[in-house]
Structures are given as structure tokens and as C-alpha cells.
PDB file of N, CA, C and O in Angstrom:
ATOM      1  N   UNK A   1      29.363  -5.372  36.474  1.00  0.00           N
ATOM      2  CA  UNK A   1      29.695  -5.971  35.190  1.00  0.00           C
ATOM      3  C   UNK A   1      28.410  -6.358  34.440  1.00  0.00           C
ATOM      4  O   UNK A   1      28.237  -6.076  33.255  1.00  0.00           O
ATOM      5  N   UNK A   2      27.512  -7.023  35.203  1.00  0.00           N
ATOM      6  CA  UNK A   2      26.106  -7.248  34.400  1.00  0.00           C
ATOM      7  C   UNK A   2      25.080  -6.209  33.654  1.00  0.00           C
ATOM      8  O   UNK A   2      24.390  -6.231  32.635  1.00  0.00           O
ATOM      9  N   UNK A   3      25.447  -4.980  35.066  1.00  0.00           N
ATOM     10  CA  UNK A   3      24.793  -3.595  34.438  1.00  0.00           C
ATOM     11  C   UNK A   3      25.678  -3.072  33.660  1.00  0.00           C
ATOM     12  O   UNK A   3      25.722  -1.843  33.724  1.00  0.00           O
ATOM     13  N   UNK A   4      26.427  -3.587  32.918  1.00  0.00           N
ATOM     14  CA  UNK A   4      27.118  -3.086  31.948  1.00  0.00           C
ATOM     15  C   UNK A   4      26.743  -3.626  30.361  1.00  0.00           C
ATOM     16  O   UNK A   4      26.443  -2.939  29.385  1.00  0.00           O
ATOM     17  N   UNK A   5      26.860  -4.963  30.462  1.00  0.00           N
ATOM     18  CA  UNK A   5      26.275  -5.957  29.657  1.00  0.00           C
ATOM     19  C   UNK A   5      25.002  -5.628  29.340  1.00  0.00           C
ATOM     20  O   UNK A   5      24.814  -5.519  28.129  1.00  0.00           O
ATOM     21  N   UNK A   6      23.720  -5.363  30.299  1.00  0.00           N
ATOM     22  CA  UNK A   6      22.608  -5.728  30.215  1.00  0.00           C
ATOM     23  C   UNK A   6      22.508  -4.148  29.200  1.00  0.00           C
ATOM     24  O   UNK A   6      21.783  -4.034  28.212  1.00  0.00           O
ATOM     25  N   UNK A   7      23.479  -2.984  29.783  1.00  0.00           N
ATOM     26  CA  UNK A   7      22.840  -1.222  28.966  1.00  0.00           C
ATOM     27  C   UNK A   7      23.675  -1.531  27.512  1.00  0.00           C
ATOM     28  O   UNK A   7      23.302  -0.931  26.504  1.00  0.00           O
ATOM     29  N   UNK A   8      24.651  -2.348  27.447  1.00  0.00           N
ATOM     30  CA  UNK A   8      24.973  -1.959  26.283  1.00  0.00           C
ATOM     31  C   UNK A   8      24.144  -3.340  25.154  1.00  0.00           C
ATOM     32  O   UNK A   8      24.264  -3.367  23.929  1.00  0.00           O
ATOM     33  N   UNK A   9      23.466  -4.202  25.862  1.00  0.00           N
ATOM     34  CA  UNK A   9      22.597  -5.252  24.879  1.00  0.00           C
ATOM     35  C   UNK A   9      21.703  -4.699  24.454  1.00  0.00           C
ATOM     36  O   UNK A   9      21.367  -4.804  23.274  1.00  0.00           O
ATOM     37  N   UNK A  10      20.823  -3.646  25.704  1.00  0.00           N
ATOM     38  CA  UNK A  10      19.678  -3.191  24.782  1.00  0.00           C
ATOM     39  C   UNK A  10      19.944  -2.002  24.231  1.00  0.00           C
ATOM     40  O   UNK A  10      19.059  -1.483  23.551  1.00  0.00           O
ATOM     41  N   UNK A  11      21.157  -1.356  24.401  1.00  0.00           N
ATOM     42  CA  UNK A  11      21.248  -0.210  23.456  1.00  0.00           C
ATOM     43  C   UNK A  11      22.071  -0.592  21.676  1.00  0.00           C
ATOM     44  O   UNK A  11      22.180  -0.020  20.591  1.00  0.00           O
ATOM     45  N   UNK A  12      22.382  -1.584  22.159  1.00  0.00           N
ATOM     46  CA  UNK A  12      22.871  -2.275  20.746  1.00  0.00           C
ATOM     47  C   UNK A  12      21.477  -2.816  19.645  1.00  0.00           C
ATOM     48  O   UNK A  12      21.489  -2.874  18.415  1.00  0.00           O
ATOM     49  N   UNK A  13      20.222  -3.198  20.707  1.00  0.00           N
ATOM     50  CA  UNK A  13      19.660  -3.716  19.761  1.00  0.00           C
ATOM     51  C   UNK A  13      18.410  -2.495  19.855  1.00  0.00           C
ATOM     52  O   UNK A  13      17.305  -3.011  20.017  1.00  0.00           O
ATOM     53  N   UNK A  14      18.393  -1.312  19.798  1.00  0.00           N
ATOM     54  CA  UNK A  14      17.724  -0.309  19.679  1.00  0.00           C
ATOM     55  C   UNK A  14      18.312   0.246  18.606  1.00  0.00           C
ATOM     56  O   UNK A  14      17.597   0.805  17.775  1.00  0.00           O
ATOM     57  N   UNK A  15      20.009   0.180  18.396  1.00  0.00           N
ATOM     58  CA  UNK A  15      20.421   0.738  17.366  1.00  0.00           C
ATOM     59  C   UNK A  15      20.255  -0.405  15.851  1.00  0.00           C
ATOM     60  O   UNK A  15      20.255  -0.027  14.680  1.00  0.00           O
ATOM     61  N   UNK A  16      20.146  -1.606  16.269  1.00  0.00           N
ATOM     62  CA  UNK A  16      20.168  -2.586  15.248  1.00  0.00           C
ATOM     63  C   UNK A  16      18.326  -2.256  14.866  1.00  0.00           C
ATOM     64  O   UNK A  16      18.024  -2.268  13.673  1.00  0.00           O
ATOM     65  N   UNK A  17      17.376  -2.022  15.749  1.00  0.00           N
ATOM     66  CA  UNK A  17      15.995  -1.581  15.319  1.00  0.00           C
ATOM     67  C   UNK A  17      16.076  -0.491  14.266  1.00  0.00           C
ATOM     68  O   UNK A  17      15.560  -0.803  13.193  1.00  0.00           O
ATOM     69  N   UNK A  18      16.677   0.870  14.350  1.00  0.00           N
ATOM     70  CA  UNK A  18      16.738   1.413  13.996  1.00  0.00           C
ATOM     71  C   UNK A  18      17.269   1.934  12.733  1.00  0.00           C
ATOM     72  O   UNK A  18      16.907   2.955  12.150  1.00  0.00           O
ATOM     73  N   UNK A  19      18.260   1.019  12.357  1.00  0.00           N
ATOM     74  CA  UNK A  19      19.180   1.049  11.207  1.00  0.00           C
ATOM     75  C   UNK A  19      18.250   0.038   9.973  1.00  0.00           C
ATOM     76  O   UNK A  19      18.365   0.051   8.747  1.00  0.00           O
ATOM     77  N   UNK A  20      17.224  -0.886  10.951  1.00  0.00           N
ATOM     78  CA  UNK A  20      16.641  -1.771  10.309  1.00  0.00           C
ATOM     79  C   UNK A  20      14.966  -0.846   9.806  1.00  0.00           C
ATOM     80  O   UNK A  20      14.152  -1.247   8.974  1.00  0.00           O
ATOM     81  N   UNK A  21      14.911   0.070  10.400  1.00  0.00           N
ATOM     82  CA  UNK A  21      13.919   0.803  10.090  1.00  0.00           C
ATOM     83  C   UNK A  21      14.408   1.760   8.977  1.00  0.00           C
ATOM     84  O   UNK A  21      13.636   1.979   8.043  1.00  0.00           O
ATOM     85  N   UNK A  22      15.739   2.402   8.998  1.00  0.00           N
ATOM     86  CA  UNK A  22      15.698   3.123   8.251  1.00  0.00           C
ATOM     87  C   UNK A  22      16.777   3.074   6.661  1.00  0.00           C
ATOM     88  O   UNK A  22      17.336   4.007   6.083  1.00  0.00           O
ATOM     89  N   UNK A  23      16.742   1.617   6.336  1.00  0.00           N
ATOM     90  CA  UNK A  23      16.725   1.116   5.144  1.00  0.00           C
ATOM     91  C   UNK A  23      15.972   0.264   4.316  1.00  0.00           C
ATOM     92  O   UNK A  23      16.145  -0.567   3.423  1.00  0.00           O
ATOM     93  N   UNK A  24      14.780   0.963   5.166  1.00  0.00           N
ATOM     94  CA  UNK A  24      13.536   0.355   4.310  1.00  0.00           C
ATOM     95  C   UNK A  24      13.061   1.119   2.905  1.00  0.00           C
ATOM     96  O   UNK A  24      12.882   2.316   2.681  1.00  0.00           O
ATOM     97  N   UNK A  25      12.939   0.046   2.120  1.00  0.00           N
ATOM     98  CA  UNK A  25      12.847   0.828   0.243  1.00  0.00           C
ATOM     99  C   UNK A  25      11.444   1.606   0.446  1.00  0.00           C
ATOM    100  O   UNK A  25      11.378   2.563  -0.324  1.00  0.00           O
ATOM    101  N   UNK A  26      10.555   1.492   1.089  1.00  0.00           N
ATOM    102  CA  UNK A  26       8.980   2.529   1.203  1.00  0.00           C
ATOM    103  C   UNK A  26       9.422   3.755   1.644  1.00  0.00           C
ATOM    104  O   UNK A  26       8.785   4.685   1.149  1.00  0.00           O
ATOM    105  N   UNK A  27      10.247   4.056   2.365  1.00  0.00           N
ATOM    106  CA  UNK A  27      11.006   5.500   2.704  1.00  0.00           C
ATOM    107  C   UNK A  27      11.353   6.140   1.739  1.00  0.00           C
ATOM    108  O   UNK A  27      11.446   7.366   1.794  1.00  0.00           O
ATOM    109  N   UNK A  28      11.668   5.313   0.442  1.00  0.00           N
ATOM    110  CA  UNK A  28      12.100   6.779  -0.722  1.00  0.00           C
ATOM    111  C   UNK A  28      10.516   6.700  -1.656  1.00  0.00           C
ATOM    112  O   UNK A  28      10.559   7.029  -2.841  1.00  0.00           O
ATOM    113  N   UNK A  29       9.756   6.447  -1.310  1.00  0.00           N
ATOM    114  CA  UNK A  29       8.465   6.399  -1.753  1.00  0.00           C
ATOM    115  C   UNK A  29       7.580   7.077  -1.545  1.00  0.00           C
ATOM    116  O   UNK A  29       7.000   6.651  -0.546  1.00  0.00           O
ATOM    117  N   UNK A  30       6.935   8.270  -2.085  1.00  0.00           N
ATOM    118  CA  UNK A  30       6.247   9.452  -1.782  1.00  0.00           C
ATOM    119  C   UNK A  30       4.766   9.133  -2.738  1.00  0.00           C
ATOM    120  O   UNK A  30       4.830   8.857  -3.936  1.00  0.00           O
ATOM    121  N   UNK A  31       3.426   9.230  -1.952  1.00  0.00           N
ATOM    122  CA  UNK A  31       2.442   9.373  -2.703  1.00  0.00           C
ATOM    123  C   UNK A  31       1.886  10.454  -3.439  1.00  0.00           C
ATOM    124  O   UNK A  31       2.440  11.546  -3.314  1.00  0.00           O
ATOM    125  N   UNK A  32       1.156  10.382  -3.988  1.00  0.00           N
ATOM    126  CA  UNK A  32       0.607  11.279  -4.743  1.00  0.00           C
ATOM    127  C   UNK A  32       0.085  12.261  -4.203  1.00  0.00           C
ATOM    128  O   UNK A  32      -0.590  12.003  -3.207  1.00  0.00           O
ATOM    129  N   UNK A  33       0.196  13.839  -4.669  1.00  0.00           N
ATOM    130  CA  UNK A  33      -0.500  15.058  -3.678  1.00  0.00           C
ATOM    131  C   UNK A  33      -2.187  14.802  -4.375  1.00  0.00           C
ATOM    132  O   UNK A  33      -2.357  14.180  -5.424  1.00  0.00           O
ATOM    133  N   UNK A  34      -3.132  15.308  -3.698  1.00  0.00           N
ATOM    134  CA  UNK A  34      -4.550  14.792  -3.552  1.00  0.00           C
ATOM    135  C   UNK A  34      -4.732  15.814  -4.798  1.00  0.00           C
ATOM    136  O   UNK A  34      -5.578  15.534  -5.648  1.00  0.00           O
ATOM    137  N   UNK A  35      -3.959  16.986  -4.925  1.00  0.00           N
ATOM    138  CA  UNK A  35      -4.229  17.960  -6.314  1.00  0.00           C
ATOM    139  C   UNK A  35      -4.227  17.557  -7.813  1.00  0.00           C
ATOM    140  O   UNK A  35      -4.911  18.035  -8.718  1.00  0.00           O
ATOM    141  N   UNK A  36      -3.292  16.556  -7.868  1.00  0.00           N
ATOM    142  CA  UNK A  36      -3.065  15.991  -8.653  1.00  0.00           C
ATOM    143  C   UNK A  36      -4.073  15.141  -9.447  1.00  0.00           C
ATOM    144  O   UNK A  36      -4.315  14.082  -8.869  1.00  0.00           O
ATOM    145  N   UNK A  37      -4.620  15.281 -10.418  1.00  0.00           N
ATOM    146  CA  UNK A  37      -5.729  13.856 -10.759  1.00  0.00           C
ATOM    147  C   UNK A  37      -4.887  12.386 -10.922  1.00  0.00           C
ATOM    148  O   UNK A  37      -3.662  12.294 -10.847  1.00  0.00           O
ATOM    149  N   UNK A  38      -5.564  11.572 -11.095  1.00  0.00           N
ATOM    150  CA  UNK A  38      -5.197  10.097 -10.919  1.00  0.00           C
ATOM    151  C   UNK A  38      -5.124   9.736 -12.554  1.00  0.00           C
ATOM    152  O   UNK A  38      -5.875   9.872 -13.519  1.00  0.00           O
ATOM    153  N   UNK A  39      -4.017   9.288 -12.348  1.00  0.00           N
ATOM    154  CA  UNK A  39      -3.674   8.397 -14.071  1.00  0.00           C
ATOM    155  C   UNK A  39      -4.131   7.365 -13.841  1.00  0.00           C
ATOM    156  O   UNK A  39      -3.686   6.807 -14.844  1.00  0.00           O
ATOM    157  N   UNK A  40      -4.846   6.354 -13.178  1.00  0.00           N
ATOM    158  CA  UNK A  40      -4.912   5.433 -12.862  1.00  0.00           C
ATOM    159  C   UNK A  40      -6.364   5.227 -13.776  1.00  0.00           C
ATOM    160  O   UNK A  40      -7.363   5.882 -13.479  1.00  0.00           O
ATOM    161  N   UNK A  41      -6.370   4.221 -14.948  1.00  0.00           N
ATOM    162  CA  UNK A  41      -7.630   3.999 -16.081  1.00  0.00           C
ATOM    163  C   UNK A  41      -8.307   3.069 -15.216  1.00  0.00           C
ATOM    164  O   UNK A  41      -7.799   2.147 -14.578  1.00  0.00           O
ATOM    165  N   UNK A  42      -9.769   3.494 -15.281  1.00  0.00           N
ATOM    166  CA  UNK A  42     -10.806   3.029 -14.684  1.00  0.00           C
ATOM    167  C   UNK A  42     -10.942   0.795 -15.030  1.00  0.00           C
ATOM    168  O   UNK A  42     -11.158   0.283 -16.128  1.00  0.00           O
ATOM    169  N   UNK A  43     -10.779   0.215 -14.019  1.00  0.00           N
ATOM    170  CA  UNK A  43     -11.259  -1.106 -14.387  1.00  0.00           C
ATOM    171  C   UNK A  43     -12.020  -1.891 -15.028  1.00  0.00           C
ATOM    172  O   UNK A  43     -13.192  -1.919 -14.653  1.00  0.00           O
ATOM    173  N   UNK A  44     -11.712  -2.562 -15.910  1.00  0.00           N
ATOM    174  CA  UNK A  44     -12.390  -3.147 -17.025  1.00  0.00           C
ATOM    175  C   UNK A  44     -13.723  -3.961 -16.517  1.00  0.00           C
ATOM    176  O   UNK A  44     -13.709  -4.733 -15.559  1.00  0.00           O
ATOM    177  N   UNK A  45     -15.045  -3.617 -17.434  1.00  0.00           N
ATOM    178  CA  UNK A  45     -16.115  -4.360 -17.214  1.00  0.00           C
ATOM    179  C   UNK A  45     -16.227  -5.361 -16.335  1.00  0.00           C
ATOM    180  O   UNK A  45     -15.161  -5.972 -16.400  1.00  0.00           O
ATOM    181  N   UNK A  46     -16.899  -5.846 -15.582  1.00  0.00           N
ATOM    182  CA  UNK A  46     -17.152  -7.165 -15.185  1.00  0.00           C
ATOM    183  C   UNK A  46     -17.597  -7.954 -16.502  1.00  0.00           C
ATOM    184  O   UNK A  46     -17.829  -7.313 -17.527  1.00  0.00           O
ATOM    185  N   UNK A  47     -17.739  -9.628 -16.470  1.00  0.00           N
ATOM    186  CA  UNK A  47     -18.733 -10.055 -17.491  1.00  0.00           C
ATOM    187  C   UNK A  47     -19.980  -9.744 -17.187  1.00  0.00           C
ATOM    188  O   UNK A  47     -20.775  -9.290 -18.009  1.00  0.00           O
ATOM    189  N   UNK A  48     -20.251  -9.978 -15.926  1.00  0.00           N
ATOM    190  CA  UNK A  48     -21.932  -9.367 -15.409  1.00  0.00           C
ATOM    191  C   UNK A  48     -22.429  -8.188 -15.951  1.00  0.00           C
ATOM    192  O   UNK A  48     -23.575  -8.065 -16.384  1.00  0.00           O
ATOM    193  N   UNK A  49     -21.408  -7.146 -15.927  1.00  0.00           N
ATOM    194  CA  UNK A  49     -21.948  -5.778 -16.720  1.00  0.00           C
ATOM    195  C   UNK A  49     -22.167  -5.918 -18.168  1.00  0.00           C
ATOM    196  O   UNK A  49     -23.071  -5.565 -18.926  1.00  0.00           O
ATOM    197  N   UNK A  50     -21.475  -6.308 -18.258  1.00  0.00           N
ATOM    198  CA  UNK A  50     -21.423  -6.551 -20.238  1.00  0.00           C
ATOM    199  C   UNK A  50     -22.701  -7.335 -20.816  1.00  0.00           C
ATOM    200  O   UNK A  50     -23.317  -7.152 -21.866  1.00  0.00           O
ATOM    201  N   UNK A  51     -22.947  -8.517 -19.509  1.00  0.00           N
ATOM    202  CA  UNK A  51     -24.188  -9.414 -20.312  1.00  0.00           C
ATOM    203  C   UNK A  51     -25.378  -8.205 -19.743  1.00  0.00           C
ATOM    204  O   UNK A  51     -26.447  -8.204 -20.353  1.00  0.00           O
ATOM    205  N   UNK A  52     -25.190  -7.116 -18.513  1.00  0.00           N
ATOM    206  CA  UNK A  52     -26.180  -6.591 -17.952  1.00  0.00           C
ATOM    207  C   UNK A  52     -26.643  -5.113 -19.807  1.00  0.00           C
ATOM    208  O   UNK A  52     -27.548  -4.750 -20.558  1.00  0.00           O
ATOM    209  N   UNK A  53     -25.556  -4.963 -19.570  1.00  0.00           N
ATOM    210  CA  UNK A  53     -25.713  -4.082 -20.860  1.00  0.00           C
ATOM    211  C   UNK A  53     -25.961  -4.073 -22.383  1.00  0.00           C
ATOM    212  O   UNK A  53     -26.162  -3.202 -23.230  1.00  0.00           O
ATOM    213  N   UNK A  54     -25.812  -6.056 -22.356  1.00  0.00           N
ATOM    214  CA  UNK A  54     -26.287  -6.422 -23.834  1.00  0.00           C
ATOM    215  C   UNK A  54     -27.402  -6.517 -23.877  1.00  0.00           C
ATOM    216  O   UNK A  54     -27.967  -6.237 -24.935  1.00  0.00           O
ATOM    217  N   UNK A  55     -28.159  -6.952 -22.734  1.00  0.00           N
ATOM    218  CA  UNK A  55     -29.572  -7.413 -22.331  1.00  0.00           C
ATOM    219  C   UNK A  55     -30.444  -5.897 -22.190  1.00  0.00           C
ATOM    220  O   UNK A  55     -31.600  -5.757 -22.590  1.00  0.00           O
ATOM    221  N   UNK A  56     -29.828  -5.085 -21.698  1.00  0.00           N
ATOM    222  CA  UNK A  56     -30.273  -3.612 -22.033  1.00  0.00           C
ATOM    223  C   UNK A  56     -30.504  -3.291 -23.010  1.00  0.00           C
ATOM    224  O   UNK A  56     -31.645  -2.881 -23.221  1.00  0.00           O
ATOM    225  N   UNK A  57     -29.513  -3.321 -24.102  1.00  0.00           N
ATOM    226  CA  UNK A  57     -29.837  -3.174 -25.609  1.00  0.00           C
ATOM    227  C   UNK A  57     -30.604  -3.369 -26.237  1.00  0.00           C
ATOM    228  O   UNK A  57     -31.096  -2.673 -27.126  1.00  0.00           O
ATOM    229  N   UNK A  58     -31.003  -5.012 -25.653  1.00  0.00           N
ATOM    230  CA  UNK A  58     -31.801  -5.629 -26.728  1.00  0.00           C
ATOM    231  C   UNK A  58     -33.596  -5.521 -26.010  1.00  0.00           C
ATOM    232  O   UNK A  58     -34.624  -6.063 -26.415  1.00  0.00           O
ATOM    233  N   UNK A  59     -33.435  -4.879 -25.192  1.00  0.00           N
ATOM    234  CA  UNK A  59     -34.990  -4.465 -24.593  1.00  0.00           C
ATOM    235  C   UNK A  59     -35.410  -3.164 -24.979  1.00  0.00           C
ATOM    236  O   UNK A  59     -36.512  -2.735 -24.639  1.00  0.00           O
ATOM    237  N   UNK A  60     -34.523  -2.432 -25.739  1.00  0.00           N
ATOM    238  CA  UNK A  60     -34.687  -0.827 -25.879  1.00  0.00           C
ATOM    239  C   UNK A  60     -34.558   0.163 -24.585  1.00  0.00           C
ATOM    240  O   UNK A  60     -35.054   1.289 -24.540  1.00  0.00           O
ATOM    241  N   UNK A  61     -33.942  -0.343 -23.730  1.00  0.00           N
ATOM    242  CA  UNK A  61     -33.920   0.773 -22.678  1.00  0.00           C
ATOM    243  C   UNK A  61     -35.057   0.464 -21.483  1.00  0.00           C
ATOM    244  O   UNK A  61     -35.567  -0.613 -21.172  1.00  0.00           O
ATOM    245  N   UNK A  62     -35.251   1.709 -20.968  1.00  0.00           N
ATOM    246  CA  UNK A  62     -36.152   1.669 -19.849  1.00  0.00           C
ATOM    247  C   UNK A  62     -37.552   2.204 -19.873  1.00  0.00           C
ATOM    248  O   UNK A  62     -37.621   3.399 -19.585  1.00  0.00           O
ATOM    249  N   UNK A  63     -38.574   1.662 -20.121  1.00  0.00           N
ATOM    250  CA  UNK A  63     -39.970   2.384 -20.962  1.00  0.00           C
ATOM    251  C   UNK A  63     -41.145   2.936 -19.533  1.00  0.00           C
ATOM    252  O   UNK A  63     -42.218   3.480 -19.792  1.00  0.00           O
TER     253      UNK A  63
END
């Protein structure tokens, strides 16, 4: 009676793993093929760059 109990507890909760794995929302989620270019617009300035590039300006460049 116990080895009965004990195969059908862990086969119950192998099937409860499983059902819990496979209604996960990242499963209908497919990445991007590597062929593809990236829409993804490049990240906006730092302030560091901006003061690095005003300060560039105003020296004329690199002599």
C-alpha cells in the first residue's frame, strides 16, 4: 500500500512539474535570427560624452 502511495506521489508531482513548465509565457517567445539587423536605436549620450564633446569643440580638435 505505501509502494503504491509513494509511485503515484512522485509521479503526480513530475506531472504537476511539467504542466508547470509548459505554460510558461517565454515558450511562445522566439528571438531574433542573427541575419536579421537589429532595430534596436543606439543609446542616448551619456552627460560625460556631451560635456566630453563640447570641450572638444571648443579646443578645435586634436592638433
Amino acid at each position: 500500500m505505501i509502494d503504491y502511495i509513494a509511485l503515484g506521489l512522485t509521479h503526480a508531482l513530475i506531472m504537476l512539474a511539467l504542466l508547470h513548465v509548459l505554460v510558461r509565457p517565454d515558450l511562445d517567445h522566439e528571438d531574433p535570427l542573427a541575419d536579421e539587423p537589429e532595430t534596436v536605436p543606439p543609446p542616448p549620450p551619456s552627460p560625460r560624452d556631451k560635456r566630453r564633446a563640447r570641450l572638444a569643440g571648443k579646443r578645435g580638435g586634436n592638433a
